[in-house]
Amino acid sequence: TTQLPVGGSDSVRVSNVKAISSYNWGDGMNVFSSSNVHYDRVFCRNSDDCNTVYATRKGFNGGCRNITMENSTLWADVAHPIMIGLHGSAAELGTDAPADTIQNLMYRNIDILDHQEKQIDYQGCFAINCGDNNLVKDITFDNIRVEDFRQGQLFNIRIFFNEKYCKAPGTCVKNVLFKDVVYNGSGDEVSIIAGYNQDRKVSDITFENLVINGVKISDDMPGKPKWYKTGDMARIFIGEHVDNVRFISR
């Protein structure tokens, strides 16, 4: 099979579908400017992004709301298993177009089998790369297992200005929860969380019960030097213009 895009839609359900591709830019399941999209029991092995959620794109206008993927398996031979937020109204309609909002996304009970990406700018099993004046908020990743992958980052959460694809940086990323995410492997490079400037920030990122190679990462974990950021224990670079990153254990 090939790409399975959902664009400009309201109330779509996709279940028991396989998307397999080997050609350049062979995305799996893309969502553009849609609401109430539910993926259940899908399998993606793709030579680009397995699943994307974008705003204004390819003639479809507006943001995305209420997108769910659950009980599924993702395998990215290049690019990202999950990619959110890159494209929006600024590139398609002009930098003075109203900003798009991407919100209320749920990824639940997912297995990520592999990720291989040499380009540092395009890494991340979990990639929230916010561009084109987009607002990205209220995202949950719950009960996700990541196997050892060949090359890439575990997390890449950024507001950025990627001039190849965007006409403006994103506006904000906020309220993102990673709950019961487990990674076992050694192929990961340093993850990144970074904002753009004081007006375009990443905020309120919570990791609850993050386990990396059997070690639960939390702000009060034993053995963490008090002068370390908790992200250091998970090989996550927490950069500038980032507020309220928490690592909790329950």
CSV table of C-alpha atoms in Angstrom, one decimal:
chain,number,residue,atom,x,y,z
A,1,THR,CA,0.0,0.0,0.0
A,2,THR,CA,1.0,3.6,-0.1
A,3,GLN,CA,0.1,6.9,1.6
A,4,LEU,CA,-3.2,7.1,3.4
A,5,PRO,CA,-3.8,10.8,3.8
A,6,VAL,CA,-6.8,12.3,5.6
A,7,GLY,CA,-7.4,15.9,4.6
A,8,GLY,CA,-10.2,18.4,5.3
A,9,SER,CA,-12.2,15.7,7.0
A,10,ASP,CA,-14.5,15.5,10.1
A,11,SER,CA,-15.1,12.1,11.8
A,12,VAL,CA,-12.9,9.5,10.1
A,13,ARG,CA,-12.1,6.0,11.4
A,14,VAL,CA,-9.3,3.8,10.0
A,15,SER,CA,-8.8,0.4,11.5
A,16,ASN,CA,-7.0,-2.9,10.6
A,17,VAL,CA,-4.9,-1.2,7.8
A,18,LYS,CA,-1.3,-1.8,6.8
A,19,ALA,CA,0.7,1.0,5.1
A,20,ILE,CA,4.0,-0.2,3.6
A,21,SER,CA,6.3,2.0,1.4
A,22,SER,CA,9.9,1.9,0.1
A,23,TYR,CA,10.1,4.9,-2.2
A,24,ASN,CA,11.3,8.4,-1.3
A,25,TRP,CA,8.9,10.5,0.8
A,26,GLY,CA,6.8,7.4,1.3
A,27,ASP,CA,4.7,8.6,4.2
A,28,GLY,CA,2.2,6.3,5.9
A,29,MET,CA,-0.9,7.9,7.4
A,30,ASN,CA,-1.1,11.7,7.2
A,31,VAL,CA,-3.6,14.0,8.7
A,32,PHE,CA,-4.1,17.6,7.3
A,33,SER,CA,-6.6,20.1,8.6
A,34,SER,CA,-9.0,17.5,10.0
A,35,SER,CA,-11.0,16.8,13.2
A,36,ASN,CA,-12.2,13.6,14.9
A,37,VAL,CA,-9.8,11.1,13.2
A,38,HIS,CA,-9.4,7.7,14.9
A,39,TYR,CA,-6.7,5.2,13.9
A,40,ASP,CA,-7.0,1.8,15.5
A,41,ARG,CA,-4.9,-1.4,14.9
A,42,VAL,CA,-2.9,0.0,12.1
A,43,PHE,CA,0.6,-1.1,11.0
A,44,CYS,CA,3.0,1.3,9.3
A,45,ARG,CA,6.4,0.5,7.8
A,46,ASN,CA,7.4,3.5,5.8
A,47,SER,CA,10.4,5.2,4.1
A,48,ASP,CA,9.4,8.5,5.6
A,49,ASP,CA,7.0,9.5,8.4
A,50,CYS,CA,4.6,6.8,9.6
A,51,ASN,CA,2.1,9.3,11.0
A,52,THR,CA,1.9,13.0,10.7
A,53,VAL,CA,-0.6,15.7,12.0
A,54,TYR,CA,-0.3,19.0,10.1
A,55,ALA,CA,-2.5,22.0,9.7
A,56,THR,CA,-3.1,23.9,6.5
A,57,ARG,CA,-1.5,21.7,3.8
A,58,LYS,CA,-1.9,20.8,0.1
A,59,GLY,CA,-5.1,22.8,-0.4
A,60,PHE,CA,-6.7,21.8,2.9
A,61,ASN,CA,-7.1,24.8,5.3
A,62,GLY,CA,-7.4,24.9,9.1
A,63,GLY,CA,-6.1,23.2,12.2
A,64,CYS,CA,-6.5,19.7,13.6
A,65,ARG,CA,-8.4,18.6,16.6
A,66,ASN,CA,-9.2,15.3,18.3
A,67,ILE,CA,-6.8,12.9,16.6
A,68,THR,CA,-6.3,9.4,18.1
A,69,MET,CA,-4.0,6.6,17.2
A,70,GLU,CA,-4.2,3.5,19.3
A,71,ASN,CA,-3.3,-0.2,19.4
A,72,SER,CA,-0.9,0.2,16.5
A,73,THR,CA,2.7,-0.5,15.4
A,74,LEU,CA,5.1,2.0,13.7
A,75,TRP,CA,8.3,1.3,11.9
A,76,ALA,CA,10.1,4.2,10.2
A,77,ASP,CA,13.0,3.3,7.9
A,78,VAL,CA,13.7,7.1,7.6
A,79,ALA,CA,12.2,10.2,9.1
A,80,HIS,CA,9.8,9.8,12.0
A,81,PRO,CA,7.4,7.3,13.5
A,82,ILE,CA,5.3,10.3,14.8
A,83,MET,CA,5.6,13.8,13.4
A,84,ILE,CA,3.4,16.7,14.5
A,85,GLY,CA,3.2,20.4,13.7
A,86,LEU,CA,5.5,21.2,10.8
A,87,HIS,CA,3.1,22.6,8.2
A,88,GLY,CA,0.5,25.4,8.6
A,89,SER,CA,-1.1,28.5,7.1
A,90,ALA,CA,2.0,30.6,6.9
A,91,ALA,CA,3.6,28.5,4.1
A,92,GLU,CA,0.4,28.0,2.2
A,93,LEU,CA,-1.5,31.3,2.6
A,94,GLY,CA,1.2,33.8,3.7
A,95,THR,CA,2.8,34.8,7.0
A,96,ASP,CA,-0.1,37.2,7.8
A,97,ALA,CA,-2.7,34.4,7.7
A,98,PRO,CA,-4.4,33.4,10.9
A,99,ALA,CA,-2.4,30.9,12.9
A,100,ASP,CA,-3.6,27.3,12.9
A,101,THR,CA,-4.1,25.2,16.1
A,102,ILE,CA,-3.3,21.5,16.4
A,103,GLN,CA,-4.8,20.2,19.7
A,104,ASN,CA,-6.2,17.2,21.5
A,105,LEU,CA,-4.0,14.4,20.1
A,106,MET,CA,-3.8,11.0,21.7
A,107,TYR,CA,-1.4,8.2,21.0
A,108,ARG,CA,-2.1,5.2,23.1
A,109,ASN,CA,-0.8,1.6,23.3
A,110,ILE,CA,1.7,1.9,20.5
A,111,ASP,CA,4.8,-0.2,19.6
A,112,ILE,CA,7.6,1.6,17.8
A,113,LEU,CA,9.9,-1.0,16.2
A,114,ASP,CA,12.5,1.1,14.5
A,115,HIS,CA,13.7,4.6,13.5
A,116,GLN,CA,16.6,5.4,11.2
A,117,GLU,CA,17.4,9.0,10.3
A,118,LYS,CA,20.8,10.4,9.6
A,119,GLN,CA,19.7,14.1,9.4
A,120,ILE,CA,19.8,15.6,12.9
A,121,ASP,CA,17.1,18.1,11.9
A,122,TYR,CA,14.7,15.3,11.1
A,123,GLN,CA,15.1,12.9,14.0
A,124,GLY,CA,12.7,11.9,16.8
A,125,CYS,CA,10.6,8.9,17.4
A,126,PHE,CA,8.3,11.4,19.0
A,127,ALA,CA,8.7,14.6,17.0
A,128,ILE,CA,6.8,17.8,17.7
A,129,ASN,CA,8.4,20.3,15.3
A,130,CYS,CA,6.2,23.4,15.4
A,131,GLY,CA,6.5,25.8,12.5
A,132,ASP,CA,4.4,28.1,10.3
A,133,ASN,CA,2.9,30.0,13.2
A,134,ASN,CA,1.1,26.9,14.4
A,135,LEU,CA,-0.1,26.5,18.0
A,136,VAL,CA,0.4,22.9,19.2
A,137,LYS,CA,-1.1,21.9,22.6
A,138,ASP,CA,-2.8,19.2,24.6
A,139,ILE,CA,-0.9,16.1,23.3
A,140,THR,CA,-0.8,12.8,25.2
A,141,PHE,CA,1.4,9.8,24.5
A,142,ASP,CA,0.3,6.9,26.8
A,143,ASN,CA,1.6,3.4,27.1
A,144,ILE,CA,4.2,3.4,24.4
A,145,ARG,CA,7.0,0.9,24.0
A,146,VAL,CA,10.0,1.8,21.9
A,147,GLU,CA,12.4,-0.9,20.8
A,148,ASP,CA,16.1,-0.3,20.0
A,149,PHE,CA,16.4,1.7,16.8
A,150,ARG,CA,19.2,2.1,14.4
A,151,GLN,CA,19.7,5.9,14.4
A,152,GLY,CA,17.9,8.9,15.7
A,153,GLN,CA,16.5,10.6,18.8
A,154,LEU,CA,13.9,9.5,21.2
A,155,PHE,CA,12.3,12.9,21.7
A,156,ASN,CA,12.5,16.0,19.5
A,157,ILE,CA,10.2,18.8,20.7
A,158,ARG,CA,11.0,22.2,19.1
A,159,ILE,CA,9.6,25.5,17.9
A,160,PHE,CA,11.7,26.2,14.9
A,161,PHE,CA,12.0,28.0,11.6
A,162,ASN,CA,12.8,25.4,9.0
A,163,GLU,CA,13.1,27.6,5.9
A,164,LYS,CA,13.0,24.5,3.6
A,165,TYR,CA,9.3,23.9,4.5
A,166,CYS,CA,8.1,26.9,6.6
A,167,LYS,CA,7.7,30.6,6.2
A,168,ALA,CA,7.6,31.4,9.9
A,169,PRO,CA,8.5,29.7,13.2
A,170,GLY,CA,5.8,28.1,15.2
A,171,THR,CA,4.0,30.0,18.0
A,172,CYS,CA,3.9,27.6,20.9
A,173,VAL,CA,4.0,24.0,22.1
A,174,LYS,CA,2.4,23.4,25.5
A,175,ASN,CA,0.8,20.8,27.7
A,176,VAL,CA,2.3,17.6,26.4
A,177,LEU,CA,2.2,14.4,28.5
A,178,PHE,CA,4.4,11.3,28.0
A,179,LYS,CA,2.9,8.6,30.3
A,180,ASP,CA,4.3,5.1,30.7
A,181,VAL,CA,6.8,5.4,27.8
A,182,VAL,CA,9.4,2.6,27.9
A,183,TYR,CA,12.6,2.6,25.7
A,184,ASN,CA,15.1,-0.2,25.7
A,185,GLY,CA,18.1,0.2,23.4
A,186,SER,CA,21.4,2.0,22.6
A,187,GLY,CA,20.8,3.5,19.2
A,188,ASP,CA,19.5,6.8,20.5
A,189,GLU,CA,21.3,10.1,20.1
A,190,VAL,CA,20.7,13.1,22.4
A,191,SER,CA,17.1,14.2,22.5
A,192,ILE,CA,16.1,17.9,22.2
A,193,ILE,CA,13.5,20.1,23.8
A,194,ALA,CA,13.9,23.8,22.7
A,195,GLY,CA,11.9,26.9,22.1
A,196,TYR,CA,12.5,29.7,19.6
A,197,ASN,CA,12.5,32.9,21.6
A,198,GLN,CA,10.8,34.5,24.6
A,199,ASP,CA,7.6,34.9,22.6
A,200,ARG,CA,7.6,31.4,21.1
A,201,LYS,CA,8.2,28.9,23.8
A,202,VAL,CA,7.8,25.3,24.8
A,203,SER,CA,6.0,24.8,28.1
A,204,ASP,CA,4.4,22.3,30.4
A,205,ILE,CA,6.0,19.1,29.2
A,206,THR,CA,5.5,16.2,31.6
A,207,PHE,CA,7.2,12.8,31.6
A,208,GLU,CA,5.3,10.4,33.9
A,209,ASN,CA,6.9,7.0,34.5
A,210,LEU,CA,9.5,7.4,31.8
A,211,VAL,CA,11.7,4.2,31.8
A,212,ILE,CA,14.9,4.0,29.8
A,213,ASN,CA,16.8,0.8,29.8
A,214,GLY,CA,15.1,-0.3,33.1
A,215,VAL,CA,15.8,3.0,34.9
A,216,LYS,CA,12.8,5.1,35.9
A,217,ILE,CA,13.6,8.8,35.3
A,218,SER,CA,12.1,11.2,37.8
A,219,ASP,CA,13.0,14.5,39.5
A,220,ASP,CA,13.6,12.7,42.8
A,221,MET,CA,15.3,9.6,41.4
A,222,PRO,CA,18.1,8.1,43.5
A,223,GLY,CA,21.6,8.9,42.4
A,224,LYS,CA,20.8,12.1,40.5
A,225,PRO,CA,23.2,14.9,41.5
A,226,LYS,CA,21.2,17.8,42.7
A,227,TRP,CA,22.9,20.2,40.2
A,228,TYR,CA,21.8,18.0,37.2
A,229,LYS,CA,18.7,18.7,35.2
A,230,THR,CA,16.7,15.5,35.2
A,231,GLY,CA,16.8,15.5,31.5
A,232,ASP,CA,20.5,14.8,31.8
A,233,MET,CA,19.7,11.4,33.2
A,234,ALA,CA,17.6,10.6,30.1
A,235,ARG,CA,20.0,12.2,27.6
A,236,ILE,CA,17.5,14.9,26.8
A,237,PHE,CA,19.0,18.4,26.1
A,238,ILE,CA,16.6,21.0,27.6
A,239,GLY,CA,17.5,24.2,25.8
A,240,GLU,CA,16.5,27.8,25.8
A,241,HIS,CA,12.9,29.2,26.0
A,242,VAL,CA,11.5,26.1,27.7
A,243,ASP,CA,9.3,26.3,30.8
A,244,ASN,CA,8.2,23.7,33.3
A,245,VAL,CA,9.5,20.3,32.2
A,246,ARG,CA,8.7,17.7,34.9
A,247,PHE,CA,9.7,14.1,35.4
A,248,ILE,CA,7.4,12.4,37.8
A,249,SER,CA,6.9,8.9,39.1
A,250,ARG,CA,3.6,7.4,40.3
